[in-house]
mmCIF file of C-alpha atoms in Angstrom:
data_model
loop_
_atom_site.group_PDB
_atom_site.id
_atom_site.type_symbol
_atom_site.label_atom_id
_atom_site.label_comp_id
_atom_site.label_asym_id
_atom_site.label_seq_id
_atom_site.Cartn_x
_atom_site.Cartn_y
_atom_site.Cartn_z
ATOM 1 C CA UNK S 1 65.691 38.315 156.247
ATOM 2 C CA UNK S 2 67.409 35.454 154.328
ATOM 3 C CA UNK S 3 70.746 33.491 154.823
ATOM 4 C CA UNK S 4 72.358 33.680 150.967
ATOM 5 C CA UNK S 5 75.288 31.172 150.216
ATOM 6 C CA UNK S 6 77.182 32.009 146.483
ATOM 7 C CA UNK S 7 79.717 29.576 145.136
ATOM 8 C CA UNK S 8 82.561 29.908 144.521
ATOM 9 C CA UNK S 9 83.551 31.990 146.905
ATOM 10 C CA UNK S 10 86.457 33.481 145.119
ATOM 11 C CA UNK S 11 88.430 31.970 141.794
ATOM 12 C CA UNK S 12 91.364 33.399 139.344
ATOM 13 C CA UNK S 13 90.539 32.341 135.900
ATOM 14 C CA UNK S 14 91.997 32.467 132.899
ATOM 15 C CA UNK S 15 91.424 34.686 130.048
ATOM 16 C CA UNK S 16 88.251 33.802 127.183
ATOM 17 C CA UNK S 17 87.272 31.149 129.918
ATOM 18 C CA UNK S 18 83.852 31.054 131.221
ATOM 19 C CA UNK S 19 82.856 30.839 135.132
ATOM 20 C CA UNK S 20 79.520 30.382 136.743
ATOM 21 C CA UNK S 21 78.740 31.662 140.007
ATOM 22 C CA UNK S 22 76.064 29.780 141.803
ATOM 23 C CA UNK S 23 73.838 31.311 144.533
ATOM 24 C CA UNK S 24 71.269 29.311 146.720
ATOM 25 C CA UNK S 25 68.584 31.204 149.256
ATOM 26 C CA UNK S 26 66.967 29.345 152.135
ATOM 27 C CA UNK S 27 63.598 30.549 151.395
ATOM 28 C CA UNK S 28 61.892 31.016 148.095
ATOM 29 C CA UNK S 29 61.916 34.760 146.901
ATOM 30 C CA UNK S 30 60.076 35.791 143.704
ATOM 31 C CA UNK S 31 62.996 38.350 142.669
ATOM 32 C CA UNK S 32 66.892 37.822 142.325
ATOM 33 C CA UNK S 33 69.364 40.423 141.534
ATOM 34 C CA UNK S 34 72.984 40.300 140.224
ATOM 35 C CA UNK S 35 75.562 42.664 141.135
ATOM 36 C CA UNK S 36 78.993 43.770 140.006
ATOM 37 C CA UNK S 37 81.579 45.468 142.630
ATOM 38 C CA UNK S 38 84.722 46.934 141.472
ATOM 39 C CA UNK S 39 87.121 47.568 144.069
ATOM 40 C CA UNK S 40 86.454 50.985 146.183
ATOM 41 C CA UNK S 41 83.224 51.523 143.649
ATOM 42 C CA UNK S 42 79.614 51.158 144.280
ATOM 43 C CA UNK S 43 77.313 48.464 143.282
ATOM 44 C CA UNK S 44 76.175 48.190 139.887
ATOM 45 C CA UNK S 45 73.331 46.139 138.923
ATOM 46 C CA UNK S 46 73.385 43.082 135.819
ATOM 47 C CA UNK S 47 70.384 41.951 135.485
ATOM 48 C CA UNK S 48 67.087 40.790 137.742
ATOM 49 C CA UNK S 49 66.289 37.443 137.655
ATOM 50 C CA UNK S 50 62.653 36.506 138.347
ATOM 51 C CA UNK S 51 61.791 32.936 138.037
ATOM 52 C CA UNK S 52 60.354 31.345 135.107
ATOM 53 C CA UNK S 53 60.920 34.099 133.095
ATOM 54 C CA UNK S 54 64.149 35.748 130.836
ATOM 55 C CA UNK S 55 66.168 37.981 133.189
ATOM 56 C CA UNK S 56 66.081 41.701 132.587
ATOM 57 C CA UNK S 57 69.686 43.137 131.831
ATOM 58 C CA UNK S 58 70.900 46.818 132.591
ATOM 59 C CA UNK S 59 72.205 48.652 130.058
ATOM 60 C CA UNK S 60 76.180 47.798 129.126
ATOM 61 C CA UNK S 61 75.463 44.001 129.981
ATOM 62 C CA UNK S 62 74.441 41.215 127.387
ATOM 63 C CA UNK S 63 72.680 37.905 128.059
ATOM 64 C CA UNK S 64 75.604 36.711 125.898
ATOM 65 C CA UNK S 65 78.299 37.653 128.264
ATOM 66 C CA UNK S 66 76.186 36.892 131.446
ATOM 67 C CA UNK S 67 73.771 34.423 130.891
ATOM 68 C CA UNK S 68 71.771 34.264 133.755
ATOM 69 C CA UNK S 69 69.500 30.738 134.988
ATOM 70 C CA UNK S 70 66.681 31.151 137.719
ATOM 71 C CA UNK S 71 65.670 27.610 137.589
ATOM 72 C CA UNK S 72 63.059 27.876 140.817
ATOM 73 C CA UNK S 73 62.678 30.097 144.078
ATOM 74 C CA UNK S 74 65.723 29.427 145.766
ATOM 75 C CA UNK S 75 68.162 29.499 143.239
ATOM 76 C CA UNK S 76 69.884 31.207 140.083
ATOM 77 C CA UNK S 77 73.470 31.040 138.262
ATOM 78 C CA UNK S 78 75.415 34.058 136.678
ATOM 79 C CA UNK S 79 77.792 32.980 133.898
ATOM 80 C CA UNK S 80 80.750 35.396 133.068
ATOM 81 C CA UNK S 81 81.537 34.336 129.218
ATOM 82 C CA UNK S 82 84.319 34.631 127.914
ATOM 83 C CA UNK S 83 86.720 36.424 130.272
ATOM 84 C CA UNK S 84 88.551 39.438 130.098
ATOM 85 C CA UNK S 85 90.676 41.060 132.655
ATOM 86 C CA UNK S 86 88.096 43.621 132.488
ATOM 87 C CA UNK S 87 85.458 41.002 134.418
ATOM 88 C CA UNK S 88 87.770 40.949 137.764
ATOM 89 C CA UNK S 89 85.246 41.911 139.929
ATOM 90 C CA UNK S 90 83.163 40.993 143.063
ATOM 91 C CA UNK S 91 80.090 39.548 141.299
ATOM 92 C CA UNK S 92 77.090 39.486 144.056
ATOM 93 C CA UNK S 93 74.004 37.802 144.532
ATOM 94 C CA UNK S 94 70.472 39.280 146.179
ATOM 95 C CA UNK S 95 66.972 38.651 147.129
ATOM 96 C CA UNK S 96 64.318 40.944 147.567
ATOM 97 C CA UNK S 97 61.740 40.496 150.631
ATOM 98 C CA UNK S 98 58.725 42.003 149.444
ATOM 99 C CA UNK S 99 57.495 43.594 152.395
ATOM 100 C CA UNK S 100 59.314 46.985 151.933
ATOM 101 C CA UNK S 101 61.756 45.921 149.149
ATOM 102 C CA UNK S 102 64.756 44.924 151.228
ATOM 103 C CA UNK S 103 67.400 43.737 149.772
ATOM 104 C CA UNK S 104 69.440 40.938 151.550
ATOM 105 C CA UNK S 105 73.305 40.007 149.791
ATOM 106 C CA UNK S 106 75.134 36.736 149.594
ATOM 107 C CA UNK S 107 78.802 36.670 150.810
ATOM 108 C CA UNK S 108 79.846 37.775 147.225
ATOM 109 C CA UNK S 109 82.915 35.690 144.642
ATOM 110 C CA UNK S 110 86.038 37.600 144.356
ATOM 111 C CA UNK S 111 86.793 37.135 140.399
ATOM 112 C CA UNK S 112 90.302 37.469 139.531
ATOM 113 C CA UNK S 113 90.809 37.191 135.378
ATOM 114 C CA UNK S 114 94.664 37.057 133.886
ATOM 115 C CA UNK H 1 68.164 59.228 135.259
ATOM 116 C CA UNK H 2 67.262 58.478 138.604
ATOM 117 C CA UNK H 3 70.172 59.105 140.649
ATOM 118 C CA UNK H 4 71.251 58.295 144.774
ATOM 119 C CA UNK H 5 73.840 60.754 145.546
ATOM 120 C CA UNK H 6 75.840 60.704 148.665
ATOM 121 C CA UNK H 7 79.201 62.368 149.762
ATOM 122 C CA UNK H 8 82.130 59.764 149.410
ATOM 123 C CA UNK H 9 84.029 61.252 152.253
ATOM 124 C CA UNK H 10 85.972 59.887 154.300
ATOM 125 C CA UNK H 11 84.114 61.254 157.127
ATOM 126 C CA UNK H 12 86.200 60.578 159.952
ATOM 127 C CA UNK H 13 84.973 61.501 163.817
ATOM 128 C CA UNK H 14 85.815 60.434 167.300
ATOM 129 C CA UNK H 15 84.821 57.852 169.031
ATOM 130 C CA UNK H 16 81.712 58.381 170.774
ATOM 131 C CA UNK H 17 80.526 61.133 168.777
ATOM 132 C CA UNK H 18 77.890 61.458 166.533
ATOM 133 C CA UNK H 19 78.541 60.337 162.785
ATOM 134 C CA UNK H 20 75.893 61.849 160.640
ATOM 135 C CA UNK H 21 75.328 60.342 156.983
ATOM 136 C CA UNK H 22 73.441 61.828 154.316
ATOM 137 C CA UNK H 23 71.956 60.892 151.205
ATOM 138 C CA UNK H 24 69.584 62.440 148.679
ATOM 139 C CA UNK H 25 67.979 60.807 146.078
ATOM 140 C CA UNK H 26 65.932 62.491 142.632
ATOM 141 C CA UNK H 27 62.901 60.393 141.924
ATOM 142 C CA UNK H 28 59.921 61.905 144.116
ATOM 143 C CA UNK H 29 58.420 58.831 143.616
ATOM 144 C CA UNK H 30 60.375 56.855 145.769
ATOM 145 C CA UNK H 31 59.016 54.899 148.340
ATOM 146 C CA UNK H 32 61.381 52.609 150.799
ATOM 147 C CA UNK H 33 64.692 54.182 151.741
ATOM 148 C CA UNK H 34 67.274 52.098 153.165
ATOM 149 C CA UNK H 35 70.997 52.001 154.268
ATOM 150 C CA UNK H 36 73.518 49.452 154.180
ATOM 151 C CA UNK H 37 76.938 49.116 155.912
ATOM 152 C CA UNK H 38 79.568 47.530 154.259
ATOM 153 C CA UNK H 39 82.813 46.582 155.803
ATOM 154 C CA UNK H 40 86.000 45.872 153.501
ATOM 155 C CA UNK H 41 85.913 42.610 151.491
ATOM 156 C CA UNK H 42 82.371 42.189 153.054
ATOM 157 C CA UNK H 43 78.519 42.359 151.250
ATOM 158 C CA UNK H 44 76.614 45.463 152.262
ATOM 159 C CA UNK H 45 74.793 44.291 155.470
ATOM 160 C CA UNK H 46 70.778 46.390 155.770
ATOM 161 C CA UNK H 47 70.671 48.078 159.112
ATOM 162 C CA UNK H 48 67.865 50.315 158.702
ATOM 163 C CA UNK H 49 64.942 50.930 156.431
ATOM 164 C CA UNK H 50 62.402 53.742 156.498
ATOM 165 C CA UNK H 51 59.639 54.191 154.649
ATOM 166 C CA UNK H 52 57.692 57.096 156.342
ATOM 167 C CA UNK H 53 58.581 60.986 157.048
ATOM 168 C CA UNK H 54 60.090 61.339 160.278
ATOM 169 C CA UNK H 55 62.771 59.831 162.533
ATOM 170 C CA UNK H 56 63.249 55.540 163.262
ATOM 171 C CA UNK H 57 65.215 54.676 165.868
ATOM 172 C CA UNK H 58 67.514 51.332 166.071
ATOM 173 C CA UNK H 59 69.575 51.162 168.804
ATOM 174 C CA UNK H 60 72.494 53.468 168.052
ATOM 175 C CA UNK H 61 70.681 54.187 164.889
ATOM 176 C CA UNK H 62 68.312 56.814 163.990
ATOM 177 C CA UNK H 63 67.401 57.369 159.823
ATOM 178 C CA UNK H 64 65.558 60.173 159.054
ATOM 179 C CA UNK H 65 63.261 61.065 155.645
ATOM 180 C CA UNK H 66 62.078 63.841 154.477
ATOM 181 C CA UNK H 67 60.230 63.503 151.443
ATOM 182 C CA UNK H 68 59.834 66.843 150.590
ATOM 183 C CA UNK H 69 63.612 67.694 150.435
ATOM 184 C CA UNK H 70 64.194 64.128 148.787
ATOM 185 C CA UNK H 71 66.805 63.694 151.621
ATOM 186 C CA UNK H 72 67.862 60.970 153.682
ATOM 187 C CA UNK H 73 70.242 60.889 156.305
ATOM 188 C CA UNK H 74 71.408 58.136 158.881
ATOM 189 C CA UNK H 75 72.812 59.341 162.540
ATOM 190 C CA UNK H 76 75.219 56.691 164.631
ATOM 191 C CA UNK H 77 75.306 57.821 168.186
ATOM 192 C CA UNK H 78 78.244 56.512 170.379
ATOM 193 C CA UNK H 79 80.313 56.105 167.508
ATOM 194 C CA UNK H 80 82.645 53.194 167.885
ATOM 195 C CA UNK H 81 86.111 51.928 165.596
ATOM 196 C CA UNK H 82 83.446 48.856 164.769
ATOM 197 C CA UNK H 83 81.372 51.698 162.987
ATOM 198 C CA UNK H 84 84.209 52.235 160.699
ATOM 199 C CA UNK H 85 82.705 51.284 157.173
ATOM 200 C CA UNK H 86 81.046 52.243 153.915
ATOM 201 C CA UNK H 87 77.428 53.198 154.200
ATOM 202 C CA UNK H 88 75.275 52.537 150.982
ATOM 203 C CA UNK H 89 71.948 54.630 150.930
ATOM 204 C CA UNK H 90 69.956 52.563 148.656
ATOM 205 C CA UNK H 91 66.245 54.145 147.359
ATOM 206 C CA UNK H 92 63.336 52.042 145.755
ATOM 207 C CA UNK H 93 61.478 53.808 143.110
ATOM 208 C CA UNK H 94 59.261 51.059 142.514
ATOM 209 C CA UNK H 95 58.561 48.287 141.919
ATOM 210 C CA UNK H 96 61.739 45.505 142.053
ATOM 211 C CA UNK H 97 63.915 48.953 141.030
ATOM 212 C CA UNK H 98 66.297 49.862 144.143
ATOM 213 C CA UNK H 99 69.311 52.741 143.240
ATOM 214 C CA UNK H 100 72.114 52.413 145.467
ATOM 215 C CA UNK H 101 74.361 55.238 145.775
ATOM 216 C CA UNK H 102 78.500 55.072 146.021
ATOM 217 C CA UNK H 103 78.572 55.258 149.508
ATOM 218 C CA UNK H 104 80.344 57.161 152.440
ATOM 219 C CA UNK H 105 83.238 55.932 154.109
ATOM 220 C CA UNK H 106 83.347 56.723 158.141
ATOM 221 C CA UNK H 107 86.225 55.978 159.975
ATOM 222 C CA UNK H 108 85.780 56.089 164.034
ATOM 223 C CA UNK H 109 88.568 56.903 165.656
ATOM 224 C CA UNK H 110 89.693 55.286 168.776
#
């Protein structure tokens, strides 16, 4: 497995700021993912960060709105541009061991936008 | 579009029963299967993986794939209020592409 810290842990921003969420891994991992959870809903998936190399975004989400950094093995940023209230959300990190795919999740950061 | 489809529930039983989860998923393809619990205001947490037809046993937990049926399904025996959660099946189709479906809620009642 892998022990997954994300900062901040929670934050209540203002509307057309911008916030970046930071998330650090204690062991290098070729492949980081970025998740969105809205309250009572599943998870739906950003974009896949793999380092040295652009992150891939899912369709309905723009590097423009989350610009995404994956700087080395251990670590990546997700940037929400621009905020709406829209963007309140639990925005989650993971890491993929490659032995059968596993994913392991950071603690999450509780976005609140007004 | 590949989808992971699961009943929402709430699936509620007593405690010590057996809570039976079940997930099926539309890409034949698939290969790793996995399921996540996910308590409220918590990250989903992996407690089991399978990857082969068949039963694996964990503990209280037994997943069980059948490939053929595209079909999934995770069994908690001795069901305890601690259980009480949302379970995530999650598929990988390939590659660095996991689907993760909405998720059941159990509730365990004392």
């Amino acid at each position: 497995s892998a022990v997954i810290s994300q900062k901040p842990s929670r934050d209540i921003c203002q509307r057309g700021t911008s916030l970046t969420i930071q998330c650090q891994v204690d062991s290098q991992v070729t492949m980081m993912f970025w998740y969105r959870q809205q309250p009572g809903q599943s998870l739906t998936l950003i974009a896949t960060a793999n380092q040295g190399s652009e992150a891939t975004y899912e369709s309905g989400f723009v590097i423009d709105k989350f610009p995404i950094s994956r700087p080395n093995l251990t670590f990546s940023t997700l940037t929400v541009s621009n905020m709406s209230p829209e963007d309140s959300s639990i925005y989650l990190c993971s890491v993929e061991v490659l032995t059968y795919n596993e994913q392991f999740f950071g603690p999450g950061t509780r976005l609140t936008v007004l | 579009q590949k989808e992971v489809e699961q009943n929402s529930g709430p699936l509620s039983v007593p405690e010590g029963a057996i809570a039976s989860l079940n997930c099926t998923y539309s890409d034949r393809g698939s290969q790793s299967f996995f399921w996540y619990r996910q308590y409220s205001g918590k990250s989903p947490e992996l407690i089991m993986f399978i990857y082969s037809n068949g039963d694996k046993e964990d503990g209280r937990f037994t997943a069980q794939l059948n490939k053929a049926s595209q079909y999934v399904s995770l069994l908690i025996r001795d069901s305890q209020p601690s259980d009480s959660a949302t379970y995530l099946c999650a598929v990988n189709t390939g590659g660095f592409k996991t689907i993760f479906g909405a998720g059941t809620r159990l509730f365990v009642k004392a």
